[in-house]
CSV table of C-alpha atoms and ligand atoms in Angstrom, one decimal:
chain,number,residue,atom,x,y,z
A,2,UNK,CA,2.0,18.0,28.7
A,3,UNK,CA,2.4,15.0,26.3
A,4,UNK,CA,6.0,15.1,25.0
A,5,UNK,CA,6.6,13.5,21.6
A,6,UNK,CA,9.7,12.8,19.5
A,7,UNK,CA,9.9,12.7,15.7
A,8,UNK,CA,12.4,10.3,14.2
A,9,UNK,CA,13.4,11.6,10.7
A,10,UNK,CA,12.7,15.2,9.7
A,11,UNK,CA,12.1,14.5,6.0
A,12,UNK,CA,8.8,14.9,4.1
A,13,UNK,CA,6.5,13.1,6.5
A,14,UNK,CA,8.4,14.0,9.7
A,15,UNK,CA,8.3,17.7,8.9
A,16,UNK,CA,4.6,17.2,8.0
A,17,UNK,CA,3.9,15.7,11.4
A,18,UNK,CA,5.4,18.8,13.1
A,19,UNK,CA,3.4,21.1,10.7
A,20,UNK,CA,0.1,19.3,11.3
A,21,UNK,CA,0.6,19.5,15.1
A,22,UNK,CA,1.4,23.2,14.9
A,23,UNK,CA,-1.4,24.1,12.4
A,24,UNK,CA,-4.2,22.2,14.2
A,25,UNK,CA,-2.8,22.7,17.7
A,26,UNK,CA,-5.9,23.8,19.7
A,27,UNK,CA,-8.2,21.2,18.1
A,28,UNK,CA,-5.6,18.4,18.4
A,29,UNK,CA,-4.9,19.2,22.1
A,30,UNK,CA,-8.6,19.1,22.8
A,31,UNK,CA,-8.9,15.7,21.1
A,32,UNK,CA,-5.8,14.3,22.8
A,33,UNK,CA,-7.0,15.6,26.2
A,34,UNK,CA,-3.6,17.1,26.8
A,35,UNK,CA,-1.1,19.4,25.3
A,36,UNK,CA,1.2,17.8,22.6
A,37,UNK,CA,4.7,19.1,22.5
A,38,UNK,CA,7.4,18.1,20.0
A,39,UNK,CA,10.3,17.9,22.4
A,40,UNK,CA,12.9,16.3,20.0
A,41,UNK,CA,13.4,15.8,16.3
A,42,UNK,CA,16.0,13.2,15.5
A,43,UNK,CA,17.9,13.6,12.2
A,44,UNK,CA,21.4,13.3,10.9
A,45,UNK,CA,21.2,16.7,9.4
A,46,UNK,CA,21.1,20.2,10.9
A,47,UNK,CA,18.2,22.5,10.0
A,48,UNK,CA,19.5,26.1,10.4
A,49,UNK,CA,16.7,28.7,10.2
A,50,UNK,CA,14.0,26.1,10.8
A,51,UNK,CA,11.5,27.1,13.6
A,52,UNK,CA,12.2,23.8,15.3
A,53,UNK,CA,15.9,24.0,14.9
A,54,UNK,CA,16.5,23.9,18.6
A,55,UNK,CA,14.7,20.5,19.0
A,56,UNK,CA,16.9,18.8,16.4
A,57,UNK,CA,19.2,16.2,18.0
A,58,UNK,CA,21.4,13.4,16.6
A,59,UNK,CA,21.5,10.9,19.5
A,60,UNK,CA,18.5,8.6,19.8
A,61,UNK,CA,19.5,7.6,23.4
A,62,UNK,CA,18.6,11.1,24.6
A,63,UNK,CA,15.0,10.3,23.5
A,64,UNK,CA,15.1,6.8,24.9
A,65,UNK,CA,16.4,8.0,28.3
A,66,UNK,CA,14.0,10.9,28.6
A,67,UNK,CA,11.1,9.6,30.7
A,68,UNK,CA,9.0,12.7,29.7
A,69,UNK,CA,8.8,11.4,26.1
A,70,UNK,CA,5.9,9.0,25.9
A,71,UNK,CA,5.1,8.9,22.1
A,72,UNK,CA,7.5,8.6,19.2
A,73,UNK,CA,6.7,9.2,15.5
A,74,UNK,CA,8.9,7.0,13.3
A,75,UNK,CA,9.0,8.7,10.0
A,76,UNK,CA,12.6,7.6,9.0
A,77,UNK,CA,11.8,4.7,6.7
A,78,UNK,CA,14.0,1.6,6.2
A,79,UNK,CA,14.2,-1.5,8.3
A,80,UNK,CA,17.5,-1.2,10.1
A,81,UNK,CA,17.8,1.8,12.4
A,82,UNK,CA,14.0,2.3,12.3
A,83,UNK,CA,13.6,-1.3,13.6
A,84,UNK,CA,16.2,-0.9,16.4
A,85,UNK,CA,14.8,2.4,17.6
A,86,UNK,CA,11.2,1.2,17.4
A,87,UNK,CA,12.0,-1.9,19.4
A,88,UNK,CA,14.0,-0.1,22.0
A,89,UNK,CA,11.3,2.6,22.4
A,90,UNK,CA,8.5,0.0,22.8
A,91,UNK,CA,10.6,-2.0,25.3
A,92,UNK,CA,10.8,1.3,27.4
A,93,UNK,CA,7.0,1.6,27.2
A,94,UNK,CA,7.0,4.5,24.7
A,95,UNK,CA,4.3,4.2,22.1
A,96,UNK,CA,5.4,4.4,18.4
A,97,UNK,CA,3.4,5.8,15.5
A,98,UNK,CA,4.8,5.1,12.0
A,99,UNK,CA,4.3,5.6,8.3
A,100,UNK,CA,7.0,3.0,7.6
A,101,UNK,CA,5.2,0.2,5.6
A,102,UNK,CA,8.3,-1.7,5.0
A,103,UNK,CA,9.0,-2.1,8.7
A,104,UNK,CA,5.3,-2.8,9.5
A,105,UNK,CA,5.1,-5.5,6.8
A,106,UNK,CA,8.4,-7.1,7.9
A,107,UNK,CA,8.2,-6.9,11.7
A,108,UNK,CA,4.6,-5.9,12.5
A,109,UNK,CA,3.6,-8.9,14.7
A,110,UNK,CA,6.8,-8.8,16.7
A,111,UNK,CA,6.6,-5.1,17.4
A,112,UNK,CA,2.9,-5.3,18.2
A,113,UNK,CA,3.6,-8.1,20.7
A,114,UNK,CA,6.5,-6.1,22.3
A,115,UNK,CA,4.1,-3.1,22.6
A,116,UNK,CA,1.5,-5.3,24.3
A,117,UNK,CA,4.1,-6.7,26.7
A,118,UNK,CA,5.1,-3.1,27.7
A,119,UNK,CA,1.6,-1.6,27.9
A,120,UNK,CA,2.1,0.8,25.0
A,121,UNK,CA,1.1,0.9,21.4
A,122,UNK,CA,2.5,0.4,17.9
A,123,UNK,CA,0.2,2.2,15.5
A,124,UNK,CA,0.6,2.4,11.7
A,125,UNK,CA,-2.4,4.1,10.1
A,126,UNK,CA,-0.1,6.0,7.7
A,127,UNK,CA,1.6,2.9,6.4
A,128,UNK,CA,-1.2,2.0,4.0
A,129,UNK,CA,-3.2,4.5,1.9
A,130,UNK,CA,-1.4,7.6,3.3
A,131,UNK,CA,-4.1,9.8,4.8
A,132,UNK,CA,-7.0,7.4,4.1
A,133,UNK,CA,-8.3,5.8,7.3
A,134,UNK,CA,-8.1,2.1,6.5
A,135,UNK,CA,-6.1,0.5,9.4
A,136,UNK,CA,-8.5,1.9,12.0
A,137,UNK,CA,-11.7,0.8,10.1
A,138,UNK,CA,-10.2,-2.7,9.9
A,139,UNK,CA,-9.3,-2.7,13.6
A,140,UNK,CA,-12.2,-0.9,15.1
A,141,UNK,CA,-15.2,-0.4,12.8
A,142,UNK,CA,-15.4,-3.7,10.9
A,143,UNK,CA,-14.9,-6.0,13.9
A,144,UNK,CA,-18.3,-7.5,13.6
A,145,UNK,CA,-17.5,-8.7,10.1
A,146,UNK,CA,-15.9,-11.8,8.7
A,147,UNK,CA,-13.7,-10.1,6.2
A,148,UNK,CA,-13.8,-11.9,2.9
A,149,UNK,CA,-11.6,-9.8,0.6
A,150,UNK,CA,-9.7,-6.6,0.1
A,151,UNK,CA,-8.9,-5.0,-3.2
A,152,UNK,CA,-7.0,-1.8,-3.4
A,153,UNK,CA,-5.2,0.7,-5.6
A,154,UNK,CA,-2.5,1.2,-3.1
A,155,UNK,CA,0.2,3.0,-5.0
A,156,UNK,CA,-0.2,6.6,-6.1
A,157,UNK,CA,2.8,6.7,-8.5
A,158,UNK,CA,1.7,3.8,-10.6
A,159,UNK,CA,-1.9,5.0,-10.5
A,160,UNK,CA,-0.8,8.4,-11.8
A,161,UNK,CA,1.2,6.7,-14.6
A,162,UNK,CA,-1.6,4.4,-15.7
A,163,UNK,CA,-4.2,7.2,-15.6
A,164,UNK,CA,-1.9,9.4,-17.8
A,165,UNK,CA,-1.3,6.5,-20.2
A,166,UNK,CA,-5.1,6.0,-20.4
A,167,UNK,CA,-6.0,9.7,-20.9
A,168,UNK,CA,-3.1,10.6,-23.3
A,169,UNK,CA,-2.5,7.3,-25.1
A,170,UNK,CA,1.1,7.7,-24.1
A,171,UNK,CA,3.6,4.9,-23.5
A,172,UNK,CA,4.9,3.9,-20.0
A,173,UNK,CA,8.5,5.2,-20.4
A,174,UNK,CA,7.3,8.6,-21.6
A,175,UNK,CA,4.8,9.0,-18.8
A,176,UNK,CA,7.3,7.7,-16.2
A,177,UNK,CA,9.9,10.3,-17.3
A,178,UNK,CA,7.4,13.1,-17.0
A,179,UNK,CA,6.2,11.9,-13.6
A,180,UNK,CA,9.9,11.9,-12.4
A,181,UNK,CA,10.4,15.4,-13.7
A,182,UNK,CA,7.3,16.5,-11.8
A,183,UNK,CA,8.3,14.7,-8.6
A,184,UNK,CA,5.4,12.2,-8.8
A,185,UNK,CA,7.8,9.3,-9.2
A,186,UNK,CA,11.2,8.6,-7.5
A,187,UNK,CA,14.5,8.8,-9.4
A,188,UNK,CA,14.7,5.1,-8.7
A,189,UNK,CA,11.0,4.1,-9.4
A,190,UNK,CA,11.5,0.3,-9.0
A,191,UNK,CA,9.7,-0.2,-5.7
A,192,UNK,CA,6.6,1.5,-7.1
A,193,UNK,CA,6.5,0.4,-10.8
A,194,UNK,CA,7.5,-3.2,-10.0
A,195,UNK,CA,4.6,-3.4,-7.4
A,196,UNK,CA,6.8,-3.9,-4.3
A,197,UNK,CA,5.3,-0.9,-2.4
A,198,UNK,CA,1.7,-2.1,-3.1
A,199,UNK,CA,2.8,-5.7,-2.1
A,200,UNK,CA,3.9,-4.5,1.4
A,201,UNK,CA,0.7,-2.6,1.8
A,202,UNK,CA,-1.6,-5.5,0.8
A,203,UNK,CA,0.5,-7.8,3.1
A,204,UNK,CA,-0.4,-5.4,6.0
A,205,UNK,CA,-4.1,-5.3,5.1
A,206,UNK,CA,-4.2,-9.0,4.5
A,207,UNK,CA,-2.6,-9.7,7.9
A,208,UNK,CA,-5.3,-7.6,9.6
A,209,UNK,CA,-8.0,-9.3,7.6
A,210,UNK,CA,-6.7,-12.8,8.6
A,211,UNK,CA,-5.5,-11.9,12.1
A,212,UNK,CA,-2.4,-13.9,11.1
A,213,UNK,CA,0.9,-12.8,9.5
A,214,UNK,CA,0.8,-12.6,5.7
A,215,UNK,CA,4.4,-12.6,4.5
A,216,UNK,CA,5.0,-10.0,1.8
A,217,UNK,CA,7.8,-12.0,0.3
A,218,UNK,CA,5.4,-14.8,-0.5
A,219,UNK,CA,2.9,-12.6,-2.4
A,220,UNK,CA,3.0,-12.9,-6.2
A,221,UNK,CA,3.8,-9.4,-7.4
A,222,UNK,CA,3.8,-8.1,-11.0
A,223,UNK,CA,4.4,-4.4,-11.8
A,224,UNK,CA,3.2,-2.2,-14.6
A,225,UNK,CA,6.3,-1.9,-16.8
A,226,UNK,CA,4.9,-4.2,-19.5
A,227,UNK,CA,1.6,-2.3,-20.0
A,228,UNK,CA,1.5,-0.5,-23.3
A,229,UNK,CA,-0.6,2.2,-25.0
A,230,UNK,CA,-1.9,-0.6,-27.3
A,231,UNK,CA,-3.3,-2.4,-24.2
A,232,UNK,CA,-5.1,0.7,-23.2
A,233,UNK,CA,-6.5,1.1,-26.7
A,234,UNK,CA,-8.1,-2.4,-26.4
A,235,UNK,CA,-9.2,-1.7,-22.8
A,236,UNK,CA,-11.0,1.4,-23.9
A,237,UNK,CA,-12.7,-0.3,-26.8
A,238,UNK,CA,-14.0,-2.9,-24.4
A,239,UNK,CA,-15.3,-0.3,-21.8
A,240,UNK,CA,-12.5,-1.2,-19.4
A,241,UNK,CA,-9.7,0.4,-17.6
A,242,UNK,CA,-6.3,-1.0,-16.5
A,243,UNK,CA,-5.3,-0.5,-12.8
A,244,UNK,CA,-2.5,-1.9,-10.6
A,245,UNK,CA,-4.6,-3.9,-8.1
A,246,UNK,CA,-3.5,-5.3,-4.8
A,247,UNK,CA,-5.9,-8.2,-4.2
A,248,UNK,CA,-6.5,-10.4,-1.2
A,249,UNK,CA,-9.2,-13.1,-0.6
A,250,UNK,CA,-9.7,-15.2,2.5
A,251,UNK,CA,-9.9,-18.8,1.3
A,252,UNK,CA,-10.6,-20.0,4.8
A,253,UNK,CA,-9.6,-19.1,8.3
A,254,UNK,CA,-5.9,-20.1,7.7
A,255,UNK,CA,-5.4,-19.5,4.0
A,256,UNK,CA,-5.4,-16.4,1.9
A,257,UNK,CA,-4.9,-15.7,-1.8
A,258,UNK,CA,-3.0,-12.4,-2.3
A,259,UNK,CA,-1.4,-10.8,-5.3
A,260,UNK,CA,-0.4,-7.5,-6.9
A,261,UNK,CA,-0.8,-7.3,-10.6
A,262,UNK,CA,-2.2,-5.0,-13.3
A,263,UNK,CA,-5.8,-5.9,-14.1
A,264,UNK,CA,-8.5,-4.9,-16.6
A,265,UNK,CA,-11.6,-3.7,-14.8
A,266,UNK,CA,-15.0,-2.6,-16.0
A,267,UNK,CA,-15.7,1.1,-16.0
A,268,UNK,CA,-18.7,0.3,-13.6
A,269,UNK,CA,-16.2,-1.0,-11.0
A,270,UNK,CA,-15.8,1.9,-8.5
A,271,UNK,CA,-12.0,1.4,-8.5
A,272,UNK,CA,-11.9,2.4,-12.2
A,273,UNK,CA,-12.9,5.9,-11.1
A,274,UNK,CA,-9.8,6.2,-8.9
A,275,UNK,CA,-7.4,8.3,-10.9
A,276,UNK,CA,-4.1,10.1,-10.6
A,277,UNK,CA,-2.2,9.9,-7.3
A,278,UNK,CA,-5.4,8.9,-5.4
A,279,UNK,CA,-5.7,5.5,-3.6
A,280,UNK,CA,-8.8,3.5,-2.7
A,281,UNK,CA,-9.5,0.3,-0.8
A,282,UNK,CA,-12.5,-1.9,-1.3
A,283,UNK,CA,-13.2,-4.1,1.6
A,284,UNK,CA,-15.8,-6.9,1.5
A,285,UNK,CA,-17.3,-8.3,4.7
A,286,UNK,CA,-19.9,-11.1,5.1
A,287,UNK,CA,-22.5,-8.8,6.7
A,288,UNK,CA,-21.9,-5.3,5.4
A,289,UNK,CA,-20.9,-6.3,1.9
A,290,UNK,CA,-18.6,-3.8,0.1
A,291,UNK,CA,-17.3,-0.6,1.7
A,292,UNK,CA,-14.8,1.6,0.0
A,293,UNK,CA,-12.2,4.0,1.4
A,294,UNK,CA,-10.8,6.7,-0.9
A,295,UNK,CA,-8.4,9.6,-0.6
A,296,UNK,CA,-4.8,10.8,-0.9
A,297,UNK,CA,-2.6,7.8,-0.6
A,298,UNK,CA,0.7,9.7,-0.3
A,299,UNK,CA,2.1,13.2,0.2
A,300,UNK,CA,3.4,15.2,3.2
A,301,UNK,CA,0.3,16.4,4.9
A,302,UNK,CA,-2.1,13.6,4.2
A,303,UNK,CA,0.4,11.0,5.5
A,304,UNK,CA,1.4,13.2,8.4
A,305,UNK,CA,-2.3,13.7,9.3
A,306,UNK,CA,-2.6,9.9,9.7
A,307,UNK,CA,0.5,9.7,11.9
A,308,UNK,CA,-0.8,12.5,14.1
A,309,UNK,CA,-4.2,10.7,14.3
A,310,UNK,CA,-2.3,7.7,15.8
A,311,UNK,CA,-0.4,10.1,18.2
A,312,UNK,CA,-3.8,11.3,19.5
A,313,UNK,CA,-5.0,7.7,19.9
A,314,UNK,CA,-1.9,6.9,21.9
A,315,UNK,CA,-2.4,10.0,24.0
A,316,UNK,CA,-6.0,8.9,24.7
A,317,UNK,CA,-4.8,5.4,25.6
A,318,UNK,CA,-1.8,6.1,27.8
A,319,UNK,CA,-0.9,2.9,29.7
A,320,UNK,CA,-3.5,0.9,27.8
A,321,UNK,CA,-3.1,-1.4,24.8
A,322,UNK,CA,-5.2,-0.8,21.8
A,323,UNK,CA,-6.2,-4.2,20.5
A,324,UNK,CA,-4.8,-5.2,17.1
A,325,UNK,CA,-5.5,-8.7,15.8
A,326,UNK,CA,-2.3,-9.7,14.0
A,327,UNK,CA,-0.6,-12.8,15.4
A,328,UNK,CA,2.8,-14.0,14.6
A,329,UNK,CA,1.3,-17.3,13.2
A,330,UNK,CA,1.8,-17.4,9.5
A,331,UNK,CA,-1.3,-17.5,7.2
A,332,UNK,CA,-1.0,-19.9,4.3
A,333,UNK,CA,-0.7,-18.4,0.9
A,334,UNK,CA,-3.0,-20.1,-1.7
A,335,UNK,CA,-1.3,-20.7,-5.0
A,336,UNK,CA,-2.3,-18.0,-7.5
A,337,UNK,CA,-1.8,-20.5,-10.4
A,338,UNK,CA,-4.8,-22.4,-9.2
A,339,UNK,CA,-7.2,-19.4,-9.2
A,340,UNK,CA,-9.8,-19.2,-11.9
A,341,UNK,CA,-10.4,-16.0,-13.8
A,342,UNK,CA,-10.7,-14.5,-17.3
A,343,UNK,CA,-7.8,-13.0,-19.1
A,344,UNK,CA,-7.2,-10.5,-21.9
A,345,UNK,CA,-4.6,-11.4,-24.4
A,346,UNK,CA,-3.2,-9.2,-27.2
A,347,UNK,CA,-1.7,-11.3,-30.0
A,348,UNK,CA,-0.1,-10.7,-33.4
A,349,UNK,CA,-3.1,-10.4,-35.9
A,350,UNK,CA,-2.1,-13.6,-37.7
A,351,UNK,CA,-2.4,-15.6,-34.5
A,352,UNK,CA,-6.0,-14.8,-33.7
A,353,UNK,CA,-7.4,-18.1,-35.0
A,354,UNK,CA,-4.8,-20.0,-33.0
A,355,UNK,CA,-5.8,-18.1,-29.9
A,356,UNK,CA,-9.5,-18.7,-30.5
A,357,UNK,CA,-8.7,-22.4,-30.8
A,358,UNK,CA,-6.6,-22.4,-27.6
A,359,UNK,CA,-9.3,-20.7,-25.5
A,360,UNK,CA,-12.6,-21.6,-27.1
A,361,UNK,CA,-15.7,-19.7,-25.9
A,362,UNK,CA,-14.0,-16.4,-25.5
A,363,UNK,CA,-14.5,-13.2,-27.4
A,364,UNK,CA,-12.3,-11.4,-30.0
A,365,UNK,CA,-11.9,-7.7,-30.0
A,366,UNK,CA,-10.7,-5.6,-32.9
A,367,UNK,CA,-9.8,-1.9,-32.6
A,368,UNK,CA,-10.2,0.3,-35.6
A,369,UNK,CA,-6.9,1.3,-37.2
A,370,UNK,CA,-4.9,-1.6,-35.6
A,371,UNK,CA,-4.1,-4.2,-38.2
A,372,UNK,CA,-0.9,-5.5,-36.5
A,373,UNK,CA,-2.6,-7.1,-33.5
A,374,UNK,CA,-5.9,-8.4,-32.1
A,375,UNK,CA,-7.4,-8.7,-28.7
A,376,UNK,CA,-9.1,-11.7,-27.1
A,377,UNK,CA,-11.0,-12.2,-23.9
A,378,UNK,CA,-10.7,-15.8,-22.7
A,379,UNK,CA,-13.5,-17.6,-20.8
A,380,UNK,CA,-12.9,-18.3,-17.1
A,381,UNK,CA,-10.0,-20.8,-16.6
A,382,UNK,CA,-7.3,-21.7,-14.2
A,383,UNK,CA,-4.3,-19.4,-14.3
A,384,UNK,CA,-1.9,-22.3,-14.8
A,385,UNK,CA,-3.8,-23.5,-17.8
A,386,UNK,CA,-3.9,-20.0,-19.3
A,387,UNK,CA,-0.1,-19.6,-18.8
A,388,UNK,CA,0.7,-23.0,-20.3
A,389,UNK,CA,-1.3,-22.2,-23.4
A,390,UNK,CA,0.3,-18.8,-23.7
A,391,UNK,CA,3.7,-20.5,-23.5
A,392,UNK,CA,2.7,-22.7,-26.5
A,393,UNK,CA,1.7,-19.6,-28.4
A,394,UNK,CA,5.2,-18.2,-27.8
A,395,UNK,CA,6.0,-14.8,-29.3
A,396,UNK,CA,2.5,-14.6,-30.8
A,397,UNK,CA,1.3,-13.3,-27.4
A,398,UNK,CA,2.2,-9.6,-27.1
A,399,UNK,CA,0.6,-9.0,-23.7
A,400,UNK,CA,-1.6,-10.8,-21.2
A,401,UNK,CA,-3.6,-9.0,-18.5
A,402,UNK,CA,-5.9,-10.5,-15.8
A,403,UNK,CA,-9.6,-9.5,-15.7
A,404,UNK,CA,-10.9,-8.5,-12.3
B,517,HSE,N1,5.5,5.7,-3.3
B,517,HSE,C1,4.3,5.6,-2.6
B,517,HSE,C2,3.1,5.8,-3.6
B,517,HSE,C3,4.2,6.6,-1.5
B,517,HSE,O1,3.4,6.2,-4.8
B,517,HSE,O2,2.0,5.5,-3.3
B,517,HSE,C4,3.2,6.3,-0.5
B,517,HSE,O3,3.4,5.1,0.2
């Protein structure tokens, strides 16, 4: 018998219990033992729930029970979740989590505690929900020198941008509808301002570098300024607009990472990732590109990834699964020094000024739009682009990076 405890009986926690129940026979075979949910920790009671009798409110009962060897942390947050995770690992209990905020903030410390105590801290569900991406980076691509990772890592914003693209609607209208349908939170800030994607690319970048990439140092821009007019120009140019989380290894110690909306060609495989789906494009020096696609959020997809980690822990009882993520900080390359092309949408009367500011680019007109004009700059340093936009002042209506 392999006894497990679930911390937090919300969407993901209850999904974990459901996945274990639904796929019991097959999971037990793969775990080489019988998984049993012994405790569910939550502040609430769940009268009528089939697992009502397992619900407890005191974490110490789990900590002090030597029969519990694996814990699923599906509470979220970085306070109680951090304390519980640390205490569990120090007792040699493995922890599997979907909590990206905690992994991004304390990942290397918790991994090193797990290593010291011969147990595991696994976090497949923290990035891309049900998409296997942590395990490929840790196990499958180990022969590669990883050069870059580009992902659509947030389902809420991808849903909003996809709807804006298809329906020609504005951000606020689509956000309101997404909230009504439960696809966006009442407080959508973490998603629409890019913070959620930032934490996820920090985790992936740390695994790419083998060093800690601090999410607080990653330049992050959300999607709130993207308009239906921007999509009209993108469409006319055969492009799409996506919130991309991007990371490039500059050298062994330095990484360029950012989260920002970007215009991408329709031939780019990431342009086909629509709605709440996520995808991660990984570039290695031997394999080239490989892409991982699937449901990046939701109860059962995320729970499935947590349970896959539980099975891994069950298979490796008393053994540490290697994870290359040191405490040493990776250096963040300044984004303003990167070279790329940009799309600018300007007031129609400013087009000649924009052409003079960025010679060698290409103007784009969209039928029926007389109030503004689009312009694709040639490749230039981001800081030069921003400085020229500053000079153009309120003539610039929007600016979007090309990827
Ligand atoms: N809010 C997140 C998203 C949930 O929209 O992708 C999964 O991390």
